[in-house]
Short mmCIF file of C-alpha atoms (C1' of nucleotides) in Angstrom, two decimals:
data_model
loop_
_atom_site.label_atom_id
_atom_site.label_comp_id
_atom_site.label_asym_id
_atom_site.label_seq_id
_atom_site.Cartn_x
_atom_site.Cartn_y
_atom_site.Cartn_z
CA MET Y 1 -27.24 -15.52 258.68
CA ALA Y 2 -24.41 -15.54 256.14
CA ARG Y 3 -24.36 -18.25 253.53
CA MET Y 4 -20.98 -19.68 252.58
CA PRO Y 5 -19.89 -17.98 249.34
CA ARG Y 6 -18.37 -19.46 246.20
CA ALA Y 7 -14.85 -18.33 247.09
CA ALA Y 8 -14.93 -20.41 250.27
CA TYR Y 9 -15.63 -23.54 248.22
CA ALA Y 10 -13.09 -22.83 245.47
CA THR Y 11 -10.19 -24.35 247.37
CA GLU Y 12 -8.40 -27.65 247.83
CA PRO Y 13 -10.53 -30.47 249.24
CA THR Y 14 -8.24 -30.92 252.24
CA ASP Y 15 -8.68 -27.25 253.14
CA LEU Y 16 -12.44 -27.30 252.60
CA ALA Y 17 -12.79 -30.49 254.65
CA ARG Y 18 -11.27 -28.71 257.65
CA ALA Y 19 -13.02 -25.40 257.04
CA LEU Y 20 -16.45 -27.06 257.01
CA ILE Y 21 -16.13 -28.51 260.51
CA GLY Y 22 -18.26 -26.38 262.81
CA GLN Y 23 -20.27 -24.78 259.99
CA ARG Y 24 -24.00 -25.34 259.69
CA LEU Y 25 -25.59 -27.48 256.97
CA VAL Y 26 -29.17 -26.32 256.33
CA ARG Y 27 -31.97 -28.12 254.50
CA VAL Y 28 -35.27 -26.34 253.80
CA LEU Y 29 -38.12 -28.72 252.97
CA ASP Y 30 -40.85 -27.99 250.44
CA ASP Y 31 -43.23 -27.02 253.26
CA GLY Y 32 -40.68 -24.52 254.58
CA THR Y 33 -39.49 -26.60 257.50
CA ARG Y 34 -35.87 -25.85 258.33
CA LEU Y 35 -33.58 -28.75 259.33
CA ALA Y 36 -29.99 -28.06 260.31
CA GLY Y 37 -26.91 -29.37 262.05
CA ALA Y 38 -23.31 -28.50 262.74
CA ILE Y 39 -20.87 -30.37 260.49
CA VAL Y 40 -18.68 -32.55 262.72
CA GLU Y 41 -17.05 -35.01 260.28
CA THR Y 42 -15.80 -34.71 256.67
CA GLU Y 43 -13.62 -36.52 254.15
CA ALA Y 44 -11.61 -35.13 251.24
CA TYR Y 45 -11.68 -36.90 247.83
CA LEU Y 46 -8.79 -35.82 245.66
CA GLY Y 47 -9.99 -36.68 242.17
CA GLU Y 48 -7.97 -38.21 239.36
CA PRO Y 49 -5.03 -39.59 241.39
CA ASP Y 50 -7.22 -40.79 244.30
CA ARG Y 51 -8.03 -44.50 244.04
CA ALA Y 52 -10.91 -44.12 246.46
CA ALA Y 53 -12.61 -41.31 244.51
CA HIS Y 54 -15.43 -41.90 242.05
CA THR Y 55 -13.38 -39.79 239.62
CA PHE Y 56 -10.20 -41.84 239.94
CA GLY Y 57 -8.32 -41.92 236.65
CA GLY Y 58 -10.50 -39.16 235.24
CA ARG Y 59 -13.59 -41.35 235.02
CA ARG Y 60 -16.53 -39.18 234.00
CA THR Y 61 -19.98 -40.78 233.95
CA ARG Y 62 -23.61 -39.79 234.35
CA ARG Y 63 -23.39 -40.49 238.07
CA ASN Y 64 -20.30 -38.40 238.87
CA GLU Y 65 -20.85 -35.59 236.36
CA ALA Y 66 -21.56 -33.07 239.14
CA MET Y 67 -18.02 -33.51 240.45
CA TYR Y 68 -16.75 -31.77 237.30
CA ALA Y 69 -18.92 -28.70 237.92
CA ARG Y 70 -17.89 -25.51 239.67
CA ALA Y 71 -17.12 -25.23 243.37
CA GLY Y 72 -20.21 -25.06 245.54
CA THR Y 73 -22.11 -27.69 243.55
CA ALA Y 74 -23.77 -30.57 245.44
CA TYR Y 75 -22.79 -34.11 244.41
CA VAL Y 76 -25.42 -36.53 245.75
CA TYR Y 77 -25.22 -40.22 244.86
CA PHE Y 78 -27.15 -43.37 245.74
CA THR Y 79 -25.39 -46.54 246.88
CA TYR Y 80 -25.92 -49.98 248.42
CA GLY Y 81 -29.44 -49.96 247.03
CA MET Y 82 -30.73 -47.75 249.83
CA HIS Y 83 -28.44 -44.92 250.93
CA HIS Y 84 -27.62 -41.45 249.68
CA CYS Y 85 -24.43 -39.50 250.38
CA VAL Y 86 -23.84 -35.78 249.91
CA ASN Y 87 -20.61 -34.09 248.87
CA ILE Y 88 -19.62 -30.50 248.21
CA VAL Y 89 -17.63 -29.99 245.02
CA CYS Y 90 -14.57 -27.74 245.36
CA GLY Y 91 -11.44 -26.83 243.39
CA GLU Y 92 -11.54 -25.60 239.80
CA VAL Y 93 -14.08 -26.36 237.11
CA ASP Y 94 -13.24 -29.76 235.54
CA GLU Y 95 -11.07 -30.67 238.51
CA PRO Y 96 -13.26 -33.45 240.00
CA VAL Y 97 -12.57 -33.04 243.71
CA ALA Y 98 -15.05 -32.87 246.58
CA VAL Y 99 -15.67 -33.17 250.31
CA LEU Y 100 -18.03 -35.83 251.70
CA ILE Y 101 -20.18 -34.73 254.65
CA ARG Y 102 -20.10 -37.67 257.08
CA ALA Y 103 -21.83 -36.46 260.23
CA LEU Y 104 -23.74 -33.60 261.84
CA GLU Y 105 -24.68 -32.59 265.32
CA PRO Y 106 -28.38 -31.90 264.74
CA THR Y 107 -29.47 -28.46 265.91
CA GLU Y 108 -32.80 -27.57 264.25
CA GLY Y 109 -35.83 -29.70 263.41
CA LEU Y 110 -34.87 -32.77 265.42
CA GLU Y 111 -38.45 -33.94 265.65
CA ARG Y 112 -38.85 -33.92 261.89
CA MET Y 113 -35.51 -35.66 261.44
CA ALA Y 114 -36.63 -38.39 263.82
CA ALA Y 115 -39.77 -38.86 261.74
CA HIS Y 116 -37.53 -39.43 258.70
CA ARG Y 117 -35.48 -41.97 260.66
CA ALA Y 118 -37.81 -44.31 262.49
CA ARG Y 119 -34.98 -46.39 263.95
CA ALA Y 120 -33.13 -43.54 265.59
CA ARG Y 121 -33.63 -43.69 269.34
CA ARG Y 122 -31.48 -40.77 270.43
CA PRO Y 123 -30.27 -37.51 268.83
CA ARG Y 124 -26.86 -39.04 268.20
CA ASP Y 125 -28.45 -41.66 265.92
CA LEU Y 126 -29.98 -39.05 263.63
CA CYS Y 127 -26.98 -37.79 261.64
CA SER Y 128 -23.92 -39.85 262.72
CA GLY Y 129 -23.05 -41.17 259.26
CA PRO Y 130 -23.26 -40.06 255.63
CA GLY Y 131 -26.36 -42.14 254.83
CA LYS Y 132 -28.07 -41.28 258.10
CA LEU Y 133 -27.74 -37.54 257.67
CA CYS Y 134 -29.15 -37.68 254.15
CA GLN Y 135 -32.14 -39.63 255.40
CA ALA Y 136 -32.65 -37.27 258.34
CA LEU Y 137 -32.46 -34.16 256.12
CA ALA Y 138 -34.35 -35.72 253.16
CA ILE Y 139 -31.40 -35.30 250.80
CA ASP Y 140 -31.61 -37.44 247.68
CA ARG Y 141 -30.67 -37.36 244.00
CA GLY Y 142 -33.24 -34.64 243.42
CA LEU Y 143 -30.60 -32.31 244.88
CA ASN Y 144 -27.71 -33.65 242.81
CA GLY Y 145 -25.99 -30.87 240.88
CA ILE Y 146 -27.63 -27.92 242.63
CA ASP Y 147 -25.66 -24.78 243.44
CA LEU Y 148 -25.29 -24.45 247.21
CA THR Y 149 -24.51 -20.75 246.89
CA ARG Y 150 -27.92 -20.03 245.29
CA ASP Y 151 -30.42 -22.83 245.95
CA GLY Y 152 -32.98 -22.36 248.72
CA ARG Y 153 -33.21 -26.06 249.58
CA LEU Y 154 -29.67 -26.80 250.74
CA PHE Y 155 -26.74 -24.60 251.77
CA VAL Y 156 -24.07 -23.98 254.40
CA GLU Y 157 -24.28 -21.12 256.89
CA ILE Y 158 -21.15 -19.62 258.38
CA VAL Y 159 -20.93 -20.00 262.14
CA GLY Y 160 -18.45 -17.97 264.12
CA ASP Y 161 -15.64 -16.01 262.52
CA GLY Y 162 -12.83 -18.20 261.34
CA PRO Y 163 -11.83 -21.84 261.21
CA ILE Y 164 -12.01 -24.04 264.23
CA GLU Y 165 -8.76 -24.40 266.17
CA PRO Y 166 -6.68 -27.29 264.80
CA GLY Y 167 -6.38 -28.71 268.30
CA ARG Y 168 -10.09 -29.53 268.35
CA LEU Y 169 -9.83 -31.73 265.24
CA VAL Y 170 -8.76 -35.31 264.75
CA ASN Y 171 -7.39 -36.47 261.40
CA THR Y 172 -7.63 -40.17 260.39
CA PRO Y 173 -7.83 -42.41 257.33
CA ARG Y 174 -11.16 -42.40 255.51
CA ILE Y 175 -13.91 -44.90 256.31
CA GLY Y 176 -15.03 -47.64 253.93
CA VAL Y 177 -12.34 -47.23 251.30
CA GLY Y 178 -10.48 -50.43 252.18
CA SER Y 179 -9.48 -51.63 248.71
CA SER Y 180 -7.82 -48.45 247.55
CA GLY Y 181 -4.22 -49.46 248.18
CA ASP Y 182 -2.02 -46.72 249.50
CA TRP Y 183 -4.87 -44.22 249.36
CA ALA Y 184 -6.81 -46.16 251.98
CA HIS Y 185 -4.29 -45.15 254.64
CA ARG Y 186 -3.97 -41.46 253.80
CA PRO Y 187 -5.36 -39.27 256.58
CA LEU Y 188 -8.09 -37.48 254.65
CA ARG Y 189 -10.86 -37.59 257.26
CA TRP Y 190 -11.43 -34.90 259.85
CA ALA Y 191 -13.73 -34.91 262.85
CA LEU Y 192 -14.48 -32.81 265.88
CA ALA Y 193 -12.49 -34.36 268.74
CA GLY Y 194 -14.59 -36.15 271.32
CA CYS Y 195 -17.89 -35.41 269.60
CA GLU Y 196 -20.53 -38.07 270.16
CA HIS Y 197 -22.22 -37.31 266.84
CA VAL Y 198 -19.24 -38.51 264.80
CA SER Y 199 -19.80 -41.79 262.90
CA GLY Y 200 -18.12 -45.10 263.63
CA PRO Y 201 -17.78 -47.48 266.52
CA ARG Y 202 -15.30 -45.43 268.47
CA ARG Y 203 -15.31 -41.86 269.68
CA LEU Y 204 -12.16 -40.32 268.31
CA GLY Y 205 -9.80 -38.19 270.25
CA ARG Y 206 -10.80 -37.06 273.65
CA PRO Y 207 -13.39 -34.58 274.72
CA PRO Y 208 -11.90 -31.27 275.73
CA ARG Y 209 -10.28 -32.22 279.01
CA ALA Y 210 -12.59 -31.72 281.94
CA PRO Y 211 -10.83 -30.50 285.04
CA THR Y 212 -10.50 -33.27 287.58
CA ASN Y 213 -9.04 -32.95 290.98
CA GLY Y 214 -5.55 -34.29 290.99
CA ALA Y 215 -5.70 -36.70 293.92
"C1'" DC E 1 -20.13 -60.77 262.55
"C1'" DC E 2 -23.45 -60.86 258.19
"C1'" DC E 3 -26.81 -59.26 255.06
"C1'" DG E 4 -30.28 -56.31 252.37
"C1'" DT E 5 -30.74 -53.71 248.22
"C1'" DG E 6 -30.52 -51.86 243.46
"C1'" DA E 7 -28.05 -48.37 240.59
"C1'" DT E 8 -23.81 -48.11 238.32
"C1'" DT E 9 -19.72 -49.83 236.43
"C1'" DT E 10 -17.01 -53.22 234.25
"C1'" DA E 11 -16.28 -57.54 232.03
"C1'" DT E 12 -17.68 -60.65 228.46
"C1'" DT V 1 -26.12 -59.11 228.51
"C1'" DA V 2 -24.17 -60.64 232.89
"C1'" DA V 3 -21.41 -60.17 236.90
"C1'" DA V 4 -19.13 -57.47 240.32
"C1'" DT V 5 -18.89 -53.51 243.02
"C1'" DC V 6 -20.37 -50.29 246.39
"C1'" DA V 7 -17.43 -43.24 250.01
"C1'" DC V 8 -23.65 -47.76 254.27
"C1'" DG V 9 -26.67 -49.04 258.15
"C1'" DG V 10 -28.99 -52.24 261.08
"C1'" DG V 11 -29.34 -56.29 263.63
"C1'" DG V 12 -26.97 -60.36 265.93
#
DNA sequence: CCCGTGATTTAT
DNA sequence: TAAATCACGGGG
């Protein structure tokens, strides 16, 4: 199974955010257990000019240092005293841009994921949010700064041959960035239309239209 | 709707 | 040093 190469990450965050939808995020645990899911929701963070980004204004701190590394680096941070979120760094070296992975449709190792997430009652509760998917896949700061093109513990596998059709995506403002002025409204989130594994209260877009009889 | 939870950032 | 913030999730 082909792993996503460096060149695929070395692009603009808006392009990577779309290109990642439908690809497979894979986590291999220390005991060899393989956990995986299809990426169904992403957000682009545009770096220095982006008020909602951790690197807004060129801020460079111990926490966000990985965002300044080369494309294909993982940026994992801890927030709200209990949650982790995982991003994939893209763009050029020293251009602190990244894509946040917000939701997966779990495909491998669901039983193990459920053990990591005691409160999840159904498959759609396992990975339908950035904190949930990190808990399900056991992603924490131990993976911050790793190279997703080389590391055996976390990587993206290419599914299919080409990007998903634009018509299957919905594009909305980002979640949870309310106090970022103008940047709060910019449509920098993408999700698979009608997918029940997407985060948030509402299902976005419509499922691919099922044929109904016209009467 | 509100609140836990604690690292990180920002203001004194 | 102290206060505010926080790319969230769970339970009413």
